[in-house]
Coordinates of C-alpha atoms in Angstrom, one line a residue:
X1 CA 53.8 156.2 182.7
X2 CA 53.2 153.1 180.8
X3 CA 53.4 149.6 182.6
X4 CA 56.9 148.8 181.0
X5 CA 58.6 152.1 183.0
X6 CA 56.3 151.5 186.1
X7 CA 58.5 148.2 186.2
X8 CA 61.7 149.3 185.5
X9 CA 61.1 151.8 188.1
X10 CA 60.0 148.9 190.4
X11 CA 63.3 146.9 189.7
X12 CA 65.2 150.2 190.4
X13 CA 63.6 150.1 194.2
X14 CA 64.2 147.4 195.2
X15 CA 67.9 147.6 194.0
X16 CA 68.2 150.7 195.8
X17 CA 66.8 148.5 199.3
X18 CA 69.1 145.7 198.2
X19 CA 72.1 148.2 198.4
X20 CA 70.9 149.6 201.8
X21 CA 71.0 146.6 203.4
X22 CA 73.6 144.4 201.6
X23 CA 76.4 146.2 203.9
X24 CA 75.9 147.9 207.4
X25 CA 79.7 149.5 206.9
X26 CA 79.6 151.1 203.7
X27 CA 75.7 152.2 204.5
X28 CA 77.4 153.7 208.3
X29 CA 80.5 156.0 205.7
X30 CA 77.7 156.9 203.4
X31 CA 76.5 159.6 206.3
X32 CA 79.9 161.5 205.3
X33 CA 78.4 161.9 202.3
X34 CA 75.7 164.1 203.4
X35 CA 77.2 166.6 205.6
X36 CA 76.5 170.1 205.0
X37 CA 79.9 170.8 203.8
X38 CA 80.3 167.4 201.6
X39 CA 76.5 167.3 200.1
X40 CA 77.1 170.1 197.4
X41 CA 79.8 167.5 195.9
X42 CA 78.0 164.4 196.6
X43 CA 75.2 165.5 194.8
X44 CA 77.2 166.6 192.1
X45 CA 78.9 163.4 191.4
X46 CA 75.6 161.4 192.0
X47 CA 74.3 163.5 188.9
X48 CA 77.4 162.8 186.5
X49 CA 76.8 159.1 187.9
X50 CA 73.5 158.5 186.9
X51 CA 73.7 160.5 183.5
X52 CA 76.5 158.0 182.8
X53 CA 74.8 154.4 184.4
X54 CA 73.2 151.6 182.4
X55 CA 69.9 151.9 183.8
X56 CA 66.8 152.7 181.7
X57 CA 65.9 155.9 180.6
X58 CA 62.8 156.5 182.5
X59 CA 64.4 155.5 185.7
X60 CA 67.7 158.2 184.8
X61 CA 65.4 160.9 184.0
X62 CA 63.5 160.5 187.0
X63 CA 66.5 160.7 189.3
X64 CA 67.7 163.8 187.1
X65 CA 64.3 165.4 187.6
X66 CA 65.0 164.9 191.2
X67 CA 68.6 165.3 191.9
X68 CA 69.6 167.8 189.2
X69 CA 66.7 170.2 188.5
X70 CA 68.6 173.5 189.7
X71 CA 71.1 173.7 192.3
X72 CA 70.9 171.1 195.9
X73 CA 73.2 172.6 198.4
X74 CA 71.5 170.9 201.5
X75 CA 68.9 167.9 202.1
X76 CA 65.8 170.2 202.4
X77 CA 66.4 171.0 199.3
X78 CA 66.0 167.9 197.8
X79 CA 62.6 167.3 195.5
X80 CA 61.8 164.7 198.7
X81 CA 58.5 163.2 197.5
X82 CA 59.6 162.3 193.6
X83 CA 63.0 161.0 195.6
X84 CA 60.9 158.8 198.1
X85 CA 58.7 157.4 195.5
X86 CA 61.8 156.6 193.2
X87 CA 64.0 154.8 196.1
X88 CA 61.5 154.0 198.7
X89 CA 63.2 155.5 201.3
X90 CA 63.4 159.1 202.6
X91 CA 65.1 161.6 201.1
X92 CA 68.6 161.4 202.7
X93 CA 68.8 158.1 202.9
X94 CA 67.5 157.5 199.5
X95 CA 70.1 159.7 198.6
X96 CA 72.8 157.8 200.5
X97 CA 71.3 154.6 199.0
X98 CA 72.1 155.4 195.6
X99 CA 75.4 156.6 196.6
X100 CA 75.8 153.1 197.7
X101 CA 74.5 151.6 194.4
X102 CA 76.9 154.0 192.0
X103 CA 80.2 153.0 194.5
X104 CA 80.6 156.5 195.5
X105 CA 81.4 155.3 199.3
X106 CA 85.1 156.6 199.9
X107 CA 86.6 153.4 201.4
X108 CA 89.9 152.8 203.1
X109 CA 92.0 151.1 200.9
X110 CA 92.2 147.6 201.6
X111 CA 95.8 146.0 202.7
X112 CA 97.0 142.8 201.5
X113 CA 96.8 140.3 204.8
X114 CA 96.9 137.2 202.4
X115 CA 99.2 134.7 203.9
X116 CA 103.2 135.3 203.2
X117 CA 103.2 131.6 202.7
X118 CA 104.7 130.0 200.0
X119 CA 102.6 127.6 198.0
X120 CA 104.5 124.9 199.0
X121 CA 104.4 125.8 202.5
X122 CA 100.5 125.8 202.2
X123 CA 100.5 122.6 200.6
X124 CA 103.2 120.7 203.7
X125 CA 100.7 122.5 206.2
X126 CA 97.9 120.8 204.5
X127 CA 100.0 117.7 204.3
X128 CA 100.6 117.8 208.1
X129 CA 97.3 119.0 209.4
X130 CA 94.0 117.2 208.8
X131 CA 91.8 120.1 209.6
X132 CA 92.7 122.6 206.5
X133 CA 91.2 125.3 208.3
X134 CA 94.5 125.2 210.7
X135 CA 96.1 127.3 208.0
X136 CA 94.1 130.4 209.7
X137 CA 96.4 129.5 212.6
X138 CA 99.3 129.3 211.0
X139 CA 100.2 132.2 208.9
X140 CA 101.1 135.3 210.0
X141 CA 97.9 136.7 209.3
X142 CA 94.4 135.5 209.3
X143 CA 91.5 135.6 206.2
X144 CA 89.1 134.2 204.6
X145 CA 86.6 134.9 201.7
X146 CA 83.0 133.0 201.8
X147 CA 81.5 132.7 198.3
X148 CA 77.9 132.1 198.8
X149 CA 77.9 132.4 202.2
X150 CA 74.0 131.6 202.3
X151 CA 72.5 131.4 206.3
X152 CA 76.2 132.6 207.4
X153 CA 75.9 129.0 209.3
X154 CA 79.7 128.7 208.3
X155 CA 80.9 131.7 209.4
X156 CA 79.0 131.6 212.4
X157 CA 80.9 128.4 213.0
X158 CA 84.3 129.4 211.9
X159 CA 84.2 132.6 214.1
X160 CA 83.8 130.8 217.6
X161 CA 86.2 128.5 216.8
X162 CA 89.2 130.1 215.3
X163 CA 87.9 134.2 216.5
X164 CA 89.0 133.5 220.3
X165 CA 92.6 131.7 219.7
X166 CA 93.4 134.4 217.0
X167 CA 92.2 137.2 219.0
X168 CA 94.8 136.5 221.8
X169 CA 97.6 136.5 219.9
X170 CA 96.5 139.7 218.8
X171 CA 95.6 138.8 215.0
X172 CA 91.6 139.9 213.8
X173 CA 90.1 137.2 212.1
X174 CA 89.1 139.0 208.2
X175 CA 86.1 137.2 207.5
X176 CA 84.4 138.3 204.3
X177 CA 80.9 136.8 202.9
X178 CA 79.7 137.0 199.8
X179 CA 76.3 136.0 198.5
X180 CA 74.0 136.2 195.3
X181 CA 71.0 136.2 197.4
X182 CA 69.4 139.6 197.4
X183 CA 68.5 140.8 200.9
X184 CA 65.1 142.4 200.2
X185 CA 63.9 139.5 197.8
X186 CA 60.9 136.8 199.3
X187 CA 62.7 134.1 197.1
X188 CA 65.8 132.0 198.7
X189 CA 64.2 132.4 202.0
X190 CA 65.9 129.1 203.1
X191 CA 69.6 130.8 202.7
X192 CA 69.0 134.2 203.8
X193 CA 71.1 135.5 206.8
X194 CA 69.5 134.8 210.3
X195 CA 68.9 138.6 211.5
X196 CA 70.4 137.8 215.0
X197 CA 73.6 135.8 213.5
X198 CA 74.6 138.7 211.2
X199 CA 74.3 140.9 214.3
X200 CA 76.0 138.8 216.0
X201 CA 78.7 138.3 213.6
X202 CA 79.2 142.1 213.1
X203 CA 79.6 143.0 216.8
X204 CA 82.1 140.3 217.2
X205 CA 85.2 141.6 219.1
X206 CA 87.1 139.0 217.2
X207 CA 86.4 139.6 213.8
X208 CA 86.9 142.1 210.9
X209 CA 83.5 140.9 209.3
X210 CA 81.6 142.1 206.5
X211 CA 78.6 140.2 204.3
X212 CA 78.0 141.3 200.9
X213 CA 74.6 140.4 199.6
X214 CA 73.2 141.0 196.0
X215 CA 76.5 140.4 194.4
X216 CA 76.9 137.6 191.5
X217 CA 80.8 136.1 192.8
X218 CA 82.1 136.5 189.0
X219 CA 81.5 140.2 189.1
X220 CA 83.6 141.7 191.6
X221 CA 84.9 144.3 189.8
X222 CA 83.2 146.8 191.8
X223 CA 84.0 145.8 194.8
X224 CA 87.9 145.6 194.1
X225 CA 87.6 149.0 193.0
X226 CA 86.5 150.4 196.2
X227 CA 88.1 148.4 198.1
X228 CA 85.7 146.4 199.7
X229 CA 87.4 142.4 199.2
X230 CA 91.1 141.9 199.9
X231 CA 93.3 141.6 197.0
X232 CA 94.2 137.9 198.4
X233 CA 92.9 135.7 201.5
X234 CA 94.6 132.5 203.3
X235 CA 91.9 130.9 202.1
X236 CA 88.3 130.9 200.0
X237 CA 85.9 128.6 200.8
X238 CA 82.4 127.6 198.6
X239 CA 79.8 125.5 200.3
X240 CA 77.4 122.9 198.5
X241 CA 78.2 124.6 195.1
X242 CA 75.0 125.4 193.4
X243 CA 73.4 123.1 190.9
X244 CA 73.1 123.4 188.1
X245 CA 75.2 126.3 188.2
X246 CA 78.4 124.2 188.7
X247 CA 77.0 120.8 187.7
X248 CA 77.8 121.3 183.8
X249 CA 81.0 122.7 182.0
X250 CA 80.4 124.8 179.2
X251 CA 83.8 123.7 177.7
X252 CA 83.0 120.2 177.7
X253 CA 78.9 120.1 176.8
X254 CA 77.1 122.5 174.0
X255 CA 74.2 124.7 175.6
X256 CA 71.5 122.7 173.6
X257 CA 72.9 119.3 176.3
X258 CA 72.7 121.4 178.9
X259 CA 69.4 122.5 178.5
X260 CA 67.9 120.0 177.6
X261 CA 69.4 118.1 180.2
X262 CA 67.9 120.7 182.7
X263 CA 64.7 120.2 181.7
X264 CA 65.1 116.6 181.4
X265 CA 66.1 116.0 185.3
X266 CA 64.5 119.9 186.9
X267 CA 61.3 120.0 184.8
X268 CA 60.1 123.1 182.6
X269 CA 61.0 126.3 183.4
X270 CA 60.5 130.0 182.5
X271 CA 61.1 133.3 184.1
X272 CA 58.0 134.9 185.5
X273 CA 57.2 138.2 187.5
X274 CA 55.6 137.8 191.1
X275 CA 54.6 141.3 192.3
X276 CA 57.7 143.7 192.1
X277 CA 60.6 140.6 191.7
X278 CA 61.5 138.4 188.6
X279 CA 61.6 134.7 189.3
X280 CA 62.4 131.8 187.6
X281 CA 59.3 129.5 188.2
X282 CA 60.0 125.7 187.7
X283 CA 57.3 122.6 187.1
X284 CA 58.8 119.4 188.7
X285 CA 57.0 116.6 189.5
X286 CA 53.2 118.5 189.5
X287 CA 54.3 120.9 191.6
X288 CA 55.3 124.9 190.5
X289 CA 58.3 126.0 192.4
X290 CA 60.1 129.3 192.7
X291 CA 63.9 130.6 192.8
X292 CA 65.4 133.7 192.3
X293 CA 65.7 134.2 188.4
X294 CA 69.4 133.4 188.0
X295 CA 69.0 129.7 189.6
X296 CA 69.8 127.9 186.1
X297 CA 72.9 130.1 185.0
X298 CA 75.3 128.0 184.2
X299 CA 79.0 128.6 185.0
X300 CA 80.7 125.6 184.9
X301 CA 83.4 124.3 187.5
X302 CA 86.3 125.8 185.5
X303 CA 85.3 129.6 186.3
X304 CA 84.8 128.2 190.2
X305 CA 88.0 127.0 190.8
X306 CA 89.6 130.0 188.8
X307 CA 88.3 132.4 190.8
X308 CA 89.0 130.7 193.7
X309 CA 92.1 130.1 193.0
X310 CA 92.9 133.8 192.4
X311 CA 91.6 134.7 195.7
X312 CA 93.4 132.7 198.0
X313 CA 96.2 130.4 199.0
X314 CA 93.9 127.7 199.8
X315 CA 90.8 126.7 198.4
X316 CA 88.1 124.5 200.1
X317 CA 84.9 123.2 198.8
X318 CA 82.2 121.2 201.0
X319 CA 79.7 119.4 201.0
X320 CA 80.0 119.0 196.7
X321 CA 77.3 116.6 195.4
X322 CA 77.8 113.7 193.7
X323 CA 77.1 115.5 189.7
X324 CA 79.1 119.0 190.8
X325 CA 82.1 116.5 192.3
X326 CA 82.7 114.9 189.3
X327 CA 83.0 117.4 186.7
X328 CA 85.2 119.6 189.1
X329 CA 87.0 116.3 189.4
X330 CA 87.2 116.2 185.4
X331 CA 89.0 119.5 185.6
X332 CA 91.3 118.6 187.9
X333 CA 93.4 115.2 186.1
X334 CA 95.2 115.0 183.3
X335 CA 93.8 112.2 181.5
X336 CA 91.7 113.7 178.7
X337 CA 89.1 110.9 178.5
X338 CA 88.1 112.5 181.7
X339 CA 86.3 115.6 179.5
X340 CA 84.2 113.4 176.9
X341 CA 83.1 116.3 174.5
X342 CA 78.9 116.3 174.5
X343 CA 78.3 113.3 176.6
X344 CA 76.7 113.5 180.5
X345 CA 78.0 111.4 183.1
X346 CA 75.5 108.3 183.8
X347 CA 77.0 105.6 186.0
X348 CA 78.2 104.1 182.9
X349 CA 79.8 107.1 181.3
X350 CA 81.3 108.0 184.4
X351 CA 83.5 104.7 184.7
X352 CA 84.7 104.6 181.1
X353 CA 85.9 108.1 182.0
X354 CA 87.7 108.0 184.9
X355 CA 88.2 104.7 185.2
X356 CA 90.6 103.3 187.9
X357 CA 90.0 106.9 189.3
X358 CA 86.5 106.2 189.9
X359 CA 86.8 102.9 190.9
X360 CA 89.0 104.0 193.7
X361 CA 86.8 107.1 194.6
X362 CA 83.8 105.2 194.8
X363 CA 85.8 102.6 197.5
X364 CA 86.2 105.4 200.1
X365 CA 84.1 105.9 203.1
X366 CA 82.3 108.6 204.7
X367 CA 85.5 110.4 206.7
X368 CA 87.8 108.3 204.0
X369 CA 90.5 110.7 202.0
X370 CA 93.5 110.1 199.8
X371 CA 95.8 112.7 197.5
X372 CA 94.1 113.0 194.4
X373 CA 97.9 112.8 193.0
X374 CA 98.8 108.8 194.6
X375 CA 96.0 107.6 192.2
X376 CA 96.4 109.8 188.7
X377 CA 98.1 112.8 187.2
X378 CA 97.1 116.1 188.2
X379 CA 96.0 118.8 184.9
X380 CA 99.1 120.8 184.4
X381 CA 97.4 123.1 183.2
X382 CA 93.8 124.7 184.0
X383 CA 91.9 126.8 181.2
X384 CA 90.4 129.3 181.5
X385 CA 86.8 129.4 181.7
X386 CA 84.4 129.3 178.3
X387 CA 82.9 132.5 180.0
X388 CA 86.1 134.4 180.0
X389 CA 88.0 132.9 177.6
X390 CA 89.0 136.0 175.2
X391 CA 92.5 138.0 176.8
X392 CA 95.1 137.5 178.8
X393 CA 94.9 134.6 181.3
X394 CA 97.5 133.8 183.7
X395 CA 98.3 130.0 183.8
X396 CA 97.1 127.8 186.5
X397 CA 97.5 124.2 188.0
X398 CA 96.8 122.8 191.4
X399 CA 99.9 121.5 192.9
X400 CA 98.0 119.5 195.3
X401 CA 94.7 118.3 196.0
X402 CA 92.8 115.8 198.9
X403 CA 89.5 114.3 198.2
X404 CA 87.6 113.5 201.4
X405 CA 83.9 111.5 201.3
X406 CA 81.7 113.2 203.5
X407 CA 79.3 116.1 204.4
X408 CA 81.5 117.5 207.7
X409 CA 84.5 116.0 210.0
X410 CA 85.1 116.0 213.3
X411 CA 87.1 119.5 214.3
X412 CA 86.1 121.5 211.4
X413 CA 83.6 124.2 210.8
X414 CA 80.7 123.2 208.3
X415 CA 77.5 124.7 206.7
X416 CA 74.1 123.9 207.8
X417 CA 73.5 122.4 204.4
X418 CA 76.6 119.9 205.2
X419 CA 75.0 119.1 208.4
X420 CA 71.9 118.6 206.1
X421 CA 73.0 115.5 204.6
X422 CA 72.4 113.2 208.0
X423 CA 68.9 114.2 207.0
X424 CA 69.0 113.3 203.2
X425 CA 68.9 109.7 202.9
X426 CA 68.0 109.7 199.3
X427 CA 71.5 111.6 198.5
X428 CA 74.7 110.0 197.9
X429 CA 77.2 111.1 200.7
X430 CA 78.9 114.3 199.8
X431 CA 82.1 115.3 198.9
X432 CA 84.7 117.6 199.9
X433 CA 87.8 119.2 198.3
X434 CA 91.3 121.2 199.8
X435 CA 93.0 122.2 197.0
X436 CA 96.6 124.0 197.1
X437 CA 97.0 126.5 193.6
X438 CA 100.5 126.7 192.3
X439 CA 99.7 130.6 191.2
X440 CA 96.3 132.8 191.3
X441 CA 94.6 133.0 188.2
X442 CA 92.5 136.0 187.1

């Protein structure tokens, strides 16, 4: 085997670890999968799967050497040592594991509990309530969808303080979490779940809770097809989101800006291999640092608040940093000026942009907020994202949005990187956005 398939093959395990942790309820239904009287078909299927899957070819004729070499009608039967050495785990489970990886999980179809309020009934709630979260308490039903949900700090907050009320009047609190974060990877060690909370958070009597690791937010394709996100939630929610990832827009600077922009303000940067894992390895400042390999993909704020606005009837986003607040803010008005075409936003280029916009923004205090509408005209209409441009897009506009200055508020769940920014007394105090859609947007 030559060192190029030895680490494909590598790759290959530790996806196959990544899907057996990433979700204890899918990995619990995968044991139907292997009963005496269901194993026949499942490995059956598993064969047509990986025949048909984009994974290199010395990694699918591996698994068909060990799946589909003659006929498998029980476990035993199973070539067990090629199948441990390909998935790292023991036969049945590895077997399970790659069940899990192809989405052949039977899952209960997921009902629509999104709110059965009107958008302008979200947006007078919001008007009437200071804590936006208070929308959880006033719908018939109670969701909410986490995109990068990181330590689970937030959820873990959200859940004691919204689980118990809920509970008694007999509505479950759907809390999904979704991270990029891969749960077997030694990079991101900082955002990974806390072992104990994600226990914690699954045993909850109060909760329907599931967290979702290894999965990029802007492919959840898969996931809708098995079921495993609600069609729609009362609310999404995104905490400190990621620079760069959402600190440039595509649609308004040309790649060879951003990158060289990136290397201006991170430092050099490359993708490297560390022992089985790719990483993206980063010189700043003398030092070499290391993030998981998709830390510099660029997205842009435009595919952000799409998505988010297709998920839910409310969208929330905390603890935003001073470069990600002000090109989602650029998305947001009308006033074209606000998108300069090529040009980054210094101090300088920032005023001349946004002008009497900015000059109020930068006025507010920490716990300050005001109606993005009193001072300037909201877009009436949000594009779709460079990324996705091509087909069909449905159209889009926020009918209202508050801008707050400030990491967390009194009353209201947070992250522990919100609670963070006490600490950071180089950082400009934070952000943080509620923003009502008029329609969801694919």
């Amino acid at each position: 085997m030559n060192l190029e398939s030895i680490k494909e093959l590598e790759e290959f395990r530790r996806r196959v670890m990544a899907a057996r942790s990433a979700d204890a309820e899918a990995w619990e239904a995968s044991r139907r999968l292997v009963e005496p009287t269901q194993f026949p078909t499942t490995v059956q299927k598993l064969c047509e799967a990986v025949s048909g899957s984009p994974w290199p070819s010395s990694v699918r004729d591996a698994l068909t050497l060990a799946l589909c070499s003659g006929q498998v009608t029980r476990s035993t039967e199973l070539a067990g040592k090629p199948l441990k050495q390909l998935t790292g785990l023991p036969p049945t489970k590895g077997l399970r594991a790659l069940c899990l990886l192809l989405n052949l999980v039977p899952r209960q179809a997921a009902p629509s509990i999104a709110s059965s309020l009107s958008p302008s009934e979200v947006e007078a709630m919001v008007r009437k309530h200071d804590n936006p979260f208070d929308l959880l308490l006033q719908a018939p039903t109670a969701s909410l969808l986490d995109l990068g949900a990181g330590d689970l700090s937030f959820a873990d907050e959200l859940a004691a303080q919204y689980g118990p009320p809920l509970s008694q009047r007999g509505i479950p609190l759907v809390l999904h979490c979704v991270d990029r974060i891969d749960p077997s990877s030694r990079l991101g060690a900082p955002l990974h779940p806390d072992a104990s909370r994600l226990s914690s958070l699954r045993s909850n009597p109060h909760l329907q809770f599931r967290y979702i690791g290894d999965r990029d937010m802007f492919h959840f394709h898969e996931l809708d097809r098995t079921h495993v996100l609600l069609p729609r939630y009362n609310m999404v929610t995104c905490w400190a989101p990621a620079t760069p990832t959402f600190a440039y827009e595509p649609s308004r600077l040309s790649d060879p800006v951003i990158q060289a922009d990136l290397r201006r303000t991170k430092g050099e940067f490359r993708t490297v291999q560390i022992e089985r894992e790719r990483a993206l390895e980063v010189h700043h400042q003398g030092r070499y640092l290391l993030f998981p390999p998709w830390k510099f993909d660029i997205r842009g704020p435009l595919a952000l608040l799409r998505l988010m606005a297709a998920r839910g009837s409310l969208s929330v986003l905390g603890a935003i940093d001073s470069q990600v607040f002000w090109e989602v803010l650029a998305q947001l008005v009308e006033e074209p000026r606000a998108r300069p075409a090529d040009q980054l936003y210094t101090p300088e280029a920032l005023a001349e942009a946004f002008g009497e916009v900015h000059r109020q923004l930068s006025r507010l205090p920490v716990g300050g907020a005001l109606d993005l509408a009193d001072i300037t005209e909201l877009r009436r209409i949000i594009p779709p994202a460079a990324s996705t441009a091509r087909g069909k897009h449905d159209a889009l506009r926020f009918r209202h949005v508050r801008v707050r200055r400030g990491a967390f508020f009194h009353g209201m769940p947070a992250s522990s990187t919100a609670r963070m920014f006490d600490r950071m007394t180089e950082e400009t105090p934070p952000w943080f956005l509620t923003l009502v859609p008029e329609q969801s947007a694919p």
